[in-house]
Structure formats: C-alpha cells, structure tokens
Coordinates of C-alpha atoms (C1' of nucleotides) in Angstrom, one line a residue:
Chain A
X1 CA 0.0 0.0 0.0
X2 CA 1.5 3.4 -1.1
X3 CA 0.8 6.8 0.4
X4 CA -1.8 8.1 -1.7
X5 CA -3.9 4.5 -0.8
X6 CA -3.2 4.8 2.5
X7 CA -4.3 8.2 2.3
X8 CA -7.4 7.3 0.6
X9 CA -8.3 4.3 3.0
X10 CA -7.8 6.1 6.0
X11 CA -10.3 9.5 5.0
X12 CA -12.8 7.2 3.6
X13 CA -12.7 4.8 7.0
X14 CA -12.8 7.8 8.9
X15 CA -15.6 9.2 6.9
X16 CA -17.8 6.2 7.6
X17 CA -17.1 6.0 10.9
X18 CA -19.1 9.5 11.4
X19 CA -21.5 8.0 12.4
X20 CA -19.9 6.7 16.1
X21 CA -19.2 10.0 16.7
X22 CA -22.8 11.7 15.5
X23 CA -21.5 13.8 12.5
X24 CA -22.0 13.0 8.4
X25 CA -19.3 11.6 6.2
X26 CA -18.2 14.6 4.6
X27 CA -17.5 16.3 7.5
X28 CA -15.6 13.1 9.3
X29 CA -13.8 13.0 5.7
X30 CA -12.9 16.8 6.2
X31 CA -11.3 16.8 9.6
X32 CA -9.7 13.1 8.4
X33 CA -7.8 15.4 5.4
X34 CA -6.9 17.9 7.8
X35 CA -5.5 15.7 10.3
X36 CA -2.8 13.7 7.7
X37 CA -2.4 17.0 6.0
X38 CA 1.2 18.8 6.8
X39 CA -0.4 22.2 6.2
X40 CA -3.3 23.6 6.3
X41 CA -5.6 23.5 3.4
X42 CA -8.1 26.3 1.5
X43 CA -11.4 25.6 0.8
X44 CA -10.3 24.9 -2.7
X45 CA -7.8 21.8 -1.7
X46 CA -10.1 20.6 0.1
X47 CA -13.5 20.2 -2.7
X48 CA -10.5 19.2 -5.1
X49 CA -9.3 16.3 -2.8
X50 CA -12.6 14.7 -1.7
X51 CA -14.5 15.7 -5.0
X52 CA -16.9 17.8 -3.3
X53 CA -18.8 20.5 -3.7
X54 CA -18.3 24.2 -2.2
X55 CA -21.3 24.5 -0.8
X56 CA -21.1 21.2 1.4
X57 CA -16.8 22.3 2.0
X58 CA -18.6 25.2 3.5
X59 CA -21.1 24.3 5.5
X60 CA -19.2 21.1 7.0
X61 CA -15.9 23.3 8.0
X62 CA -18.1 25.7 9.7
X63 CA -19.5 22.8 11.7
X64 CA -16.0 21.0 12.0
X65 CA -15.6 25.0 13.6
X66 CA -18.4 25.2 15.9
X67 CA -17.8 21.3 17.7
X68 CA -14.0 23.5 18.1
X69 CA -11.7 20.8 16.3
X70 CA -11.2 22.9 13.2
X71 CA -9.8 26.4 13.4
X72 CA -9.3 29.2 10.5
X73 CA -5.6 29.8 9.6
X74 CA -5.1 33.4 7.9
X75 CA -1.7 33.2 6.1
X76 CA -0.4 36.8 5.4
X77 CA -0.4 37.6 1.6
X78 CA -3.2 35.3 0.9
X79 CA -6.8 35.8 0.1
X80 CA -7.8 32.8 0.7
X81 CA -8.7 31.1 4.0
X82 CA -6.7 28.2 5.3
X83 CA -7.6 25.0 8.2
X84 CA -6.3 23.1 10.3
X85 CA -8.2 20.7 12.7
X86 CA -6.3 19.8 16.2
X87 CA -3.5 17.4 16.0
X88 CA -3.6 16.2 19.3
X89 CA -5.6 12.9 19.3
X90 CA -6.2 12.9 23.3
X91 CA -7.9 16.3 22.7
X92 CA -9.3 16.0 19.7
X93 CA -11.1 13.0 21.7
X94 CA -11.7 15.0 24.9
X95 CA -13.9 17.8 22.5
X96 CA -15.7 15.3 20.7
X97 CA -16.4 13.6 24.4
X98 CA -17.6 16.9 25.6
X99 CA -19.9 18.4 22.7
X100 CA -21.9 14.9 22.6
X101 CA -22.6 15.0 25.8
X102 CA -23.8 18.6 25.6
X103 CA -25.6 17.8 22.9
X104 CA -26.7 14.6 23.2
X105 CA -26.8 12.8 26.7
X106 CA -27.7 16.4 28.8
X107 CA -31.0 16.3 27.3
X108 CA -31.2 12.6 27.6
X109 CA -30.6 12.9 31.1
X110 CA -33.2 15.7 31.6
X111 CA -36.1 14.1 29.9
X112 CA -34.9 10.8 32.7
X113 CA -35.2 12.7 35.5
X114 CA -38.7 14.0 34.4
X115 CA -40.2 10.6 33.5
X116 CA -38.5 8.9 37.1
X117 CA -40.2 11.9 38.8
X118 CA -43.9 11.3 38.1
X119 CA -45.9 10.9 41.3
X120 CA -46.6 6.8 41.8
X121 CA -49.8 6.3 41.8
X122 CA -49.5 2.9 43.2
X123 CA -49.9 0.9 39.7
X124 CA -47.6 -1.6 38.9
X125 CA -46.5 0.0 35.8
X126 CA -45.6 3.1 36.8
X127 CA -43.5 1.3 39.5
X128 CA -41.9 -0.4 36.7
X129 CA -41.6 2.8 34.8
X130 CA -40.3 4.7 37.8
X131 CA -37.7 2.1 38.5
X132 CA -36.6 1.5 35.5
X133 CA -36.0 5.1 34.2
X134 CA -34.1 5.8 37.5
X135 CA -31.9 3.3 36.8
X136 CA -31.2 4.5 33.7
X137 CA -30.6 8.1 34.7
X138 CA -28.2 6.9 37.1
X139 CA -26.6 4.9 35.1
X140 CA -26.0 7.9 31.8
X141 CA -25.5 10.5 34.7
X142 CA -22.1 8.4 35.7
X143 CA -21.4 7.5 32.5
X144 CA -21.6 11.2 31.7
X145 CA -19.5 11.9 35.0
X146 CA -16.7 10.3 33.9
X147 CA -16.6 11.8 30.7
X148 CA -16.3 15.2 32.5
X149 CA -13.9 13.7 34.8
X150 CA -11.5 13.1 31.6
X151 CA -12.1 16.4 30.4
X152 CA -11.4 18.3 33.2
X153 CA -8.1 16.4 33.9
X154 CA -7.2 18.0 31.0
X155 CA -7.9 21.1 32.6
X156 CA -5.5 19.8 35.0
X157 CA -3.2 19.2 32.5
X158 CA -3.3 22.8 31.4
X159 CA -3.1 24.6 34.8
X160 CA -0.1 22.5 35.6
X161 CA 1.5 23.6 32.6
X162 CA 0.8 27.2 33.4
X163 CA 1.9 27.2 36.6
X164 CA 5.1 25.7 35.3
X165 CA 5.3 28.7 33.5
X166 CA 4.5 31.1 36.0
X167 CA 7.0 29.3 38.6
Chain B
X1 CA -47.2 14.4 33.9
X2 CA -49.2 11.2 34.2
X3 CA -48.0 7.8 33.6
X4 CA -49.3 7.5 29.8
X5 CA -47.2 11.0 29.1
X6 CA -44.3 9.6 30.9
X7 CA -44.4 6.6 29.3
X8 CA -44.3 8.1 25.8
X9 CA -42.0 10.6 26.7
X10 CA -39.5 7.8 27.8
X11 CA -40.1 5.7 24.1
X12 CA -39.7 8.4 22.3
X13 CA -36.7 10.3 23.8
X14 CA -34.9 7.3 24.2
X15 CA -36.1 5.9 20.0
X16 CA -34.2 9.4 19.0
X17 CA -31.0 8.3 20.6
X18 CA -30.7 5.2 19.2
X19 CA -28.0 6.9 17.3
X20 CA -26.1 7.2 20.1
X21 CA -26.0 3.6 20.4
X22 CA -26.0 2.8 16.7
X23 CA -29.3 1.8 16.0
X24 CA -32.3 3.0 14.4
X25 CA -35.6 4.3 15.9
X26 CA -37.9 1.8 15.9
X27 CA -35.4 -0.5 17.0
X28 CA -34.5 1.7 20.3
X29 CA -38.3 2.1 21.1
X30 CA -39.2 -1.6 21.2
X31 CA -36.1 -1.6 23.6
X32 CA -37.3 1.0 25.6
X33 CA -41.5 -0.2 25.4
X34 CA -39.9 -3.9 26.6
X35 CA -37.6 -2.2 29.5
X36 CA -40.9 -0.6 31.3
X37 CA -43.1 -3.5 30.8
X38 CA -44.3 -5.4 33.6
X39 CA -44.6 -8.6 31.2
X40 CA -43.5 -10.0 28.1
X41 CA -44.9 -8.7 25.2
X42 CA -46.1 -10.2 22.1
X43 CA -45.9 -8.7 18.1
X44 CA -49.2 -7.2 18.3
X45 CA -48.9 -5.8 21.7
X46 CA -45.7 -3.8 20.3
X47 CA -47.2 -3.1 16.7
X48 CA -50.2 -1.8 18.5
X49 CA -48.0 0.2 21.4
X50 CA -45.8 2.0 18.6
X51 CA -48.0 2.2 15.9
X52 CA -45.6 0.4 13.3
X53 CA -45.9 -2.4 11.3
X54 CA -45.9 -6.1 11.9
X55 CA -43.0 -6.1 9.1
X56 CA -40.9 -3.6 10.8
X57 CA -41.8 -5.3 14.2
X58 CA -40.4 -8.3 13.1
X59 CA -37.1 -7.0 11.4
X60 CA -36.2 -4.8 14.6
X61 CA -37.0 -7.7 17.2
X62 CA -34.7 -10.0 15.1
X63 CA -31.9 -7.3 15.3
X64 CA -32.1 -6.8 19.5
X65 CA -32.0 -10.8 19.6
X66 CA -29.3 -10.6 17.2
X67 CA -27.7 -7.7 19.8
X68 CA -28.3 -10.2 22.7
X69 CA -30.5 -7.7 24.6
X70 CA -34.1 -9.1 23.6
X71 CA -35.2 -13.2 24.2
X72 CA -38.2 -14.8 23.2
X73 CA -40.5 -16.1 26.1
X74 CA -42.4 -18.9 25.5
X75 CA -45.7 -18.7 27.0
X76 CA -47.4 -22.3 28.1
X77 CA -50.9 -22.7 26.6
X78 CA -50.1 -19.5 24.4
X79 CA -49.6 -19.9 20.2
X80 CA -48.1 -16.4 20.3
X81 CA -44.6 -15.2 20.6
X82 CA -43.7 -12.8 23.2
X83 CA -40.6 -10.8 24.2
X84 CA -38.4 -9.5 27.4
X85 CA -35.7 -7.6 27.0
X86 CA -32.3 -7.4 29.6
X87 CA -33.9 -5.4 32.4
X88 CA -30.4 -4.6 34.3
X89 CA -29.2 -1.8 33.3
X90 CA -25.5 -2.6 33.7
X91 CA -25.9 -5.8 32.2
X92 CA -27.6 -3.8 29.1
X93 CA -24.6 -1.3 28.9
X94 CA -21.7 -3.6 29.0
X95 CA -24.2 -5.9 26.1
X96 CA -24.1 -2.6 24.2
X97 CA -20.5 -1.6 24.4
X98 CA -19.0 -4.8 23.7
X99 CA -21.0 -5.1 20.4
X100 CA -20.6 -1.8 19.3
X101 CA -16.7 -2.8 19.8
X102 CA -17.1 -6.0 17.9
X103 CA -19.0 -4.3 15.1
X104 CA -17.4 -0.5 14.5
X105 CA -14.6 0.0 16.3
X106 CA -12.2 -3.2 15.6
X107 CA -12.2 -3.0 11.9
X108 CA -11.2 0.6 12.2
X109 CA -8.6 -0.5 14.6
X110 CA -7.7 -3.0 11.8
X111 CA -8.1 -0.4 9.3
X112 CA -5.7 2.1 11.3
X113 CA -3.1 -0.7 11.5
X114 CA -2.6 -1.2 7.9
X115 CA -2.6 1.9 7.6
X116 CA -0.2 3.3 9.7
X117 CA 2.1 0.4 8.8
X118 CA 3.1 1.4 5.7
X119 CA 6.5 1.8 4.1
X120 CA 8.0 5.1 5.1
X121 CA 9.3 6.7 1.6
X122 CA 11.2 9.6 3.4
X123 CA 8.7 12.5 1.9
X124 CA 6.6 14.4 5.2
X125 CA 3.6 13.7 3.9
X126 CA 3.9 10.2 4.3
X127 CA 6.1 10.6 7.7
X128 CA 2.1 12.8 9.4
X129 CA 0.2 9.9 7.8
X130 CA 1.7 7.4 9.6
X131 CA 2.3 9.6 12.5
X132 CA -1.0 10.5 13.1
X133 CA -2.9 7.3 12.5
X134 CA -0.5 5.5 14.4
X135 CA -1.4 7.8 17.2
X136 CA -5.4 7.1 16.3
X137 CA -4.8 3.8 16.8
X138 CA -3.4 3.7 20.3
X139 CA -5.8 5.9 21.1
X140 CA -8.6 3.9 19.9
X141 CA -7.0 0.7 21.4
X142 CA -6.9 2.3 24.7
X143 CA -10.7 3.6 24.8
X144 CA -11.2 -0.1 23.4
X145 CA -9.3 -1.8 25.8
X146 CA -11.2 0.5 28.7
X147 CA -14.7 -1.2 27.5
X148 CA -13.3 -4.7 27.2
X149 CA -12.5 -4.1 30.9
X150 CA -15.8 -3.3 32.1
X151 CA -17.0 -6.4 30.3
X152 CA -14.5 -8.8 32.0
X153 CA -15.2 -7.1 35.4
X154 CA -19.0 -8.8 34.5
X155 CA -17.3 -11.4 33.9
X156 CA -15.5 -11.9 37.5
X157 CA -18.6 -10.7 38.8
X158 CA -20.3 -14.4 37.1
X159 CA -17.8 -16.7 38.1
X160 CA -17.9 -15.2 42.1
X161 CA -21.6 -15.3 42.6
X162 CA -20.7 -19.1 40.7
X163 CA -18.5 -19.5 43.3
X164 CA -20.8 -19.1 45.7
X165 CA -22.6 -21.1 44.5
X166 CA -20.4 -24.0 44.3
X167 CA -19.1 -23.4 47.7
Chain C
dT1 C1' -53.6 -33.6 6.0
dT2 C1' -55.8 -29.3 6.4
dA3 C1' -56.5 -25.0 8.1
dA4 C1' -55.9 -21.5 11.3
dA5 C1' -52.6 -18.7 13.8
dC6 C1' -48.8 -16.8 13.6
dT7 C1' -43.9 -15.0 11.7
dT8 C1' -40.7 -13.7 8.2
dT9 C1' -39.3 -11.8 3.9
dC10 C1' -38.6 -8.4 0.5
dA11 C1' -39.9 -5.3 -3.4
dA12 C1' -42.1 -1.0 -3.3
dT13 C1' -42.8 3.4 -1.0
dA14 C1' -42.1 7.0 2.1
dA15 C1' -39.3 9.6 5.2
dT16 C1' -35.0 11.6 6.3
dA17 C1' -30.5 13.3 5.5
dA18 C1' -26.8 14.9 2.5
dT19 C1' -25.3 17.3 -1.4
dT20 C1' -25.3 20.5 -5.2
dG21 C1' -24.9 24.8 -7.5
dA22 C1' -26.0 29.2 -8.5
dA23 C1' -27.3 33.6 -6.5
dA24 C1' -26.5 36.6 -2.8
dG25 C1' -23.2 38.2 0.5
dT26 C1' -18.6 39.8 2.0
dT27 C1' -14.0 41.4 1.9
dT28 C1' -10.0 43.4 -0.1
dA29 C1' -7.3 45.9 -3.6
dT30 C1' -7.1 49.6 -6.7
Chain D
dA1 C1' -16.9 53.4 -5.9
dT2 C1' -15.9 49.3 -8.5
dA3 C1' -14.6 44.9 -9.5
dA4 C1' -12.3 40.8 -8.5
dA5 C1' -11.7 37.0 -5.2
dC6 C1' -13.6 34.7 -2.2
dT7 C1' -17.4 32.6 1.2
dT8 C1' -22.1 31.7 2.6
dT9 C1' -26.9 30.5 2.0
dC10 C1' -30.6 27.8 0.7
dA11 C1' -34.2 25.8 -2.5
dA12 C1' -33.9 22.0 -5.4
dT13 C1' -32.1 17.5 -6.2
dT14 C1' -30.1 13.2 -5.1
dA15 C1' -28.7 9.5 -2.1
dT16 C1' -29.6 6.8 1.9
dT17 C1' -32.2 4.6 5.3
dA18 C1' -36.5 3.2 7.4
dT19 C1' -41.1 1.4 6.9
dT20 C1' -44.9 -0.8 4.9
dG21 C1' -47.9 -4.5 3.6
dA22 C1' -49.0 -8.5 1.3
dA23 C1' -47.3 -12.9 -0.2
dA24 C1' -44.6 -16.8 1.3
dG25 C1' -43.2 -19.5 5.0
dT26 C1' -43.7 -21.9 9.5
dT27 C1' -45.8 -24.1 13.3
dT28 C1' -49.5 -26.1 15.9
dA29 C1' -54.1 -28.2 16.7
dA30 C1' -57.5 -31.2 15.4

DNA sequence: TTAAACTTTCAATAATAATTGAAAGTTTAT
DNA sequence: ATAAACTTTCAATTATTATTGAAAGTTTAA
C-alpha cells in the first residue's frame, strides 16, 4: 500500500465512521484530510481532494468550527482562507467527548429525570416505569460523569502547565 | 405528567438516541416499550403500542435478539410469541459496548493498523500519515481496551456469585 | 392432511438526510 | 466606488435509510 492508498483508505474509514461520533461523512472526511495533511488547506484543496462540492466544503468546515476541532488559519499575503483541525488525538477525543454530551446525553438525562419523577400512583407499571428510568438516569449521569472527569483532567493538565510557566 | 405521558416521553426520547448507540428508531423504542413493561410482550402488543408495522416489528426484534438484549419467552398454553428484554441496566450497557466494539470499532482499529504500517518513503507527507494514525490507533486501542474491561469485570462478577454457588 | 394462527421476507414506497450549484453576500485591492 | 476574489446561503435534487404490507413461510391443533 503506497501513500496516496493509504491516504485514501484512512479519509474514507474515517468518513464512515461519522457516524460513532454523530457527524455526516463529509464532514468526518474533512477533519480526516486535515489531520494527515502537513499544512493547512483552502477551501479549494479541500473540494479538489474529496470531490466535493463548495457548498457542502462550507457548510461542514463551519460545523468541524463550531464542535472546536477545526480552526481558520489566515496566512499573510493570501486571500484565501486556510484550516487546520487539532493534532492532538487525546484532545481531539476529549472535545468530541464533551460536545456529545452537551448535545446529546444532557437532554437525555433531563427528559430521565422527568419521566423517574412522576408521582406513583400505586400501579404496577408506573412502578416499573419509575424504577426503571431511575436506573437508567443513574446509570448515563455516571457515564456522563466520567466523561467530565476526563475532560477536566485536561484542565489539570493545562493549569499545571501554566503554573510551570509562571514558577 | 401522568404515567401515559411519561411513558411516551421515555419511548420516544430514548427511539431518538438510538444513534447514540448505533441503532435505528424503531429498534430503540421496542427496547425501551420492553424495559418498562411489567410482562413480556407479544408482536401485536408492540405493533399496536408504537403504531408500526408487523414487518418492521419483526425486522427490529430480530436485530435486538441478534444484539443479545431481547429473548423470546415462551408462553405455556399461548400460540403467540412474546418478548423480554435485559432489564439490568448494567448488564444492558456492558451488552451494548461490547457489540458496538465487535462491530465498529475493531475494523477501524484493523483499518488504522494497515494503515499506519506502511513503508515510510522519506517524503513528510507520508512521515504525518503514519504519525497520526498510528497515534489514532493507540488511542482507539486504549478507549477499546477500557470497554473490554468493564465487560470482563461482568465477567468476574459471574464466576464469584458461581463460586458461591459452588461453595 | 388441512387450516388456522402466527412470523418472516422483501420489493415498493415513504421519510430523512446529504449534497449540489448558483445567486447573494462579504471582503480586499485599486 | 468598482470589481475581483472569495465565502455563505438555501431551494432543489439526489442518495440513503426506514417502513410498509402483502405474499410466502412456518408451526400447531385437530
């Protein structure tokens, strides 16, 4: 397998796996190309590379933007704008841990807590529904704590780096 | 909110994150209509519950067997089929995490291998390819290797209450 | 063996989501 | 102020995925 294979395989696996991480396959395939790619890339490179069109570039970079792994790159003399996505895999994965949770288990556990909180009425099944849905709150609210947990050691990570500075 | 409200907020919320888990709607509220039942449930009871059809009933039940978190019950005196799903929460979790594993995440661990274990021709662009997906793929060893924990702790958990058993 | 009761299959259809492309919008250079 | 270079928006189109429903298949009872 040569580079441009390799290349090839890896933003189209990457693509597909969108999906596990709740984005579409353009956008996965965007962030894959950015993450290989030794400099950052215009809007242009990146249509050209993964044949398609400006409209979708657009609209998926300014996503890739808002979840925070992809950031402009203004490089002097050019018109142009240029992106890079973060090269760190451990934070890439501590964002994309973060922004589903805001997005996707936060409401979860919020409708949870609502259904577990109905007044029993002494019924079997809303025993059954009571119990059940507790469980299930407790059970995404520490999943959902020790995703924060990683993410804030991060934070950790950070503050002991600055203080190093300071020091 | 009364029980019928929660009940339907609890199928529906929890149908919409099928995605979260990898699966499709209908599929997730079968799941969720079985995990608050009091009893088994047969075809109809479901069809008739979540307003689908017997055809799409059939399909998604096959798939949560398939998925190991649905069994058929076998009602004496009764022609019908009906269903239960895993009512333990953790049980349910570590069910879902390892097959997510065994389905998405080890062929793009396999995928990242090949990938990052080709032939180093010297030029950059090949040196960040192999760079970064090598560092993908001990990442996504590690978060695999995390889950694969979790369901080996079920499995000491098995073979002590057998233990106990035994003893 | 037949028929009733039930389940599965799958081609057709419907619903949903992604993508395009061209017009409108913005920024920069002159 | 104008035009060139570039980006964004969004209605229309295309691709993908889910759902239906009726025919075929299976099991059980008599």
């Amino acid at each position: 397998m040569n580079y441009d294979e390799a290349k090839i395989k890896f933003v189209s696996t990457w693509g597909s796996l969108g999906s596990l991480w709740g984005i579409n396959k353009a956008m996965a395939q965007i962030q894959a190309l950015l993450f290989i790619s030794t400099k950052p890339l215009s809007m242009e490179d990146i249509m050209e590379d993964l044949q398609i069109s400006r409209g979708n570039t657009s609209m998926n970079l300014r996503q890739l933007m808002d979840w925070g792994i992809v950031t402009k790159e203004i490089i002097p003399g050019e018109r142009k704008e240029y992106f890079t996505t973060e090269k760190d895999v451990q934070e890439l994965a501590r964002v994309i841990a973060k922004e589903r949770s805001r997005r996707e288990i936060q409401p979860v556990i919020k409708v949870l807590k609502e259904v577990s909180s109905i007044k029993d009425d002494g019924t079997e099944a809303t025993k059954e529904l009571i119990k059940q849905t507790k469980a299930l709150h407790d059970l995404t609210e520490t999943a959902d704590d020790m995703i924060n947990k990683l993410v804030n050691q991060k934070q950790n990570w950070i503050t002991k780096s600055l203080l190093k500075l300071i020091k």
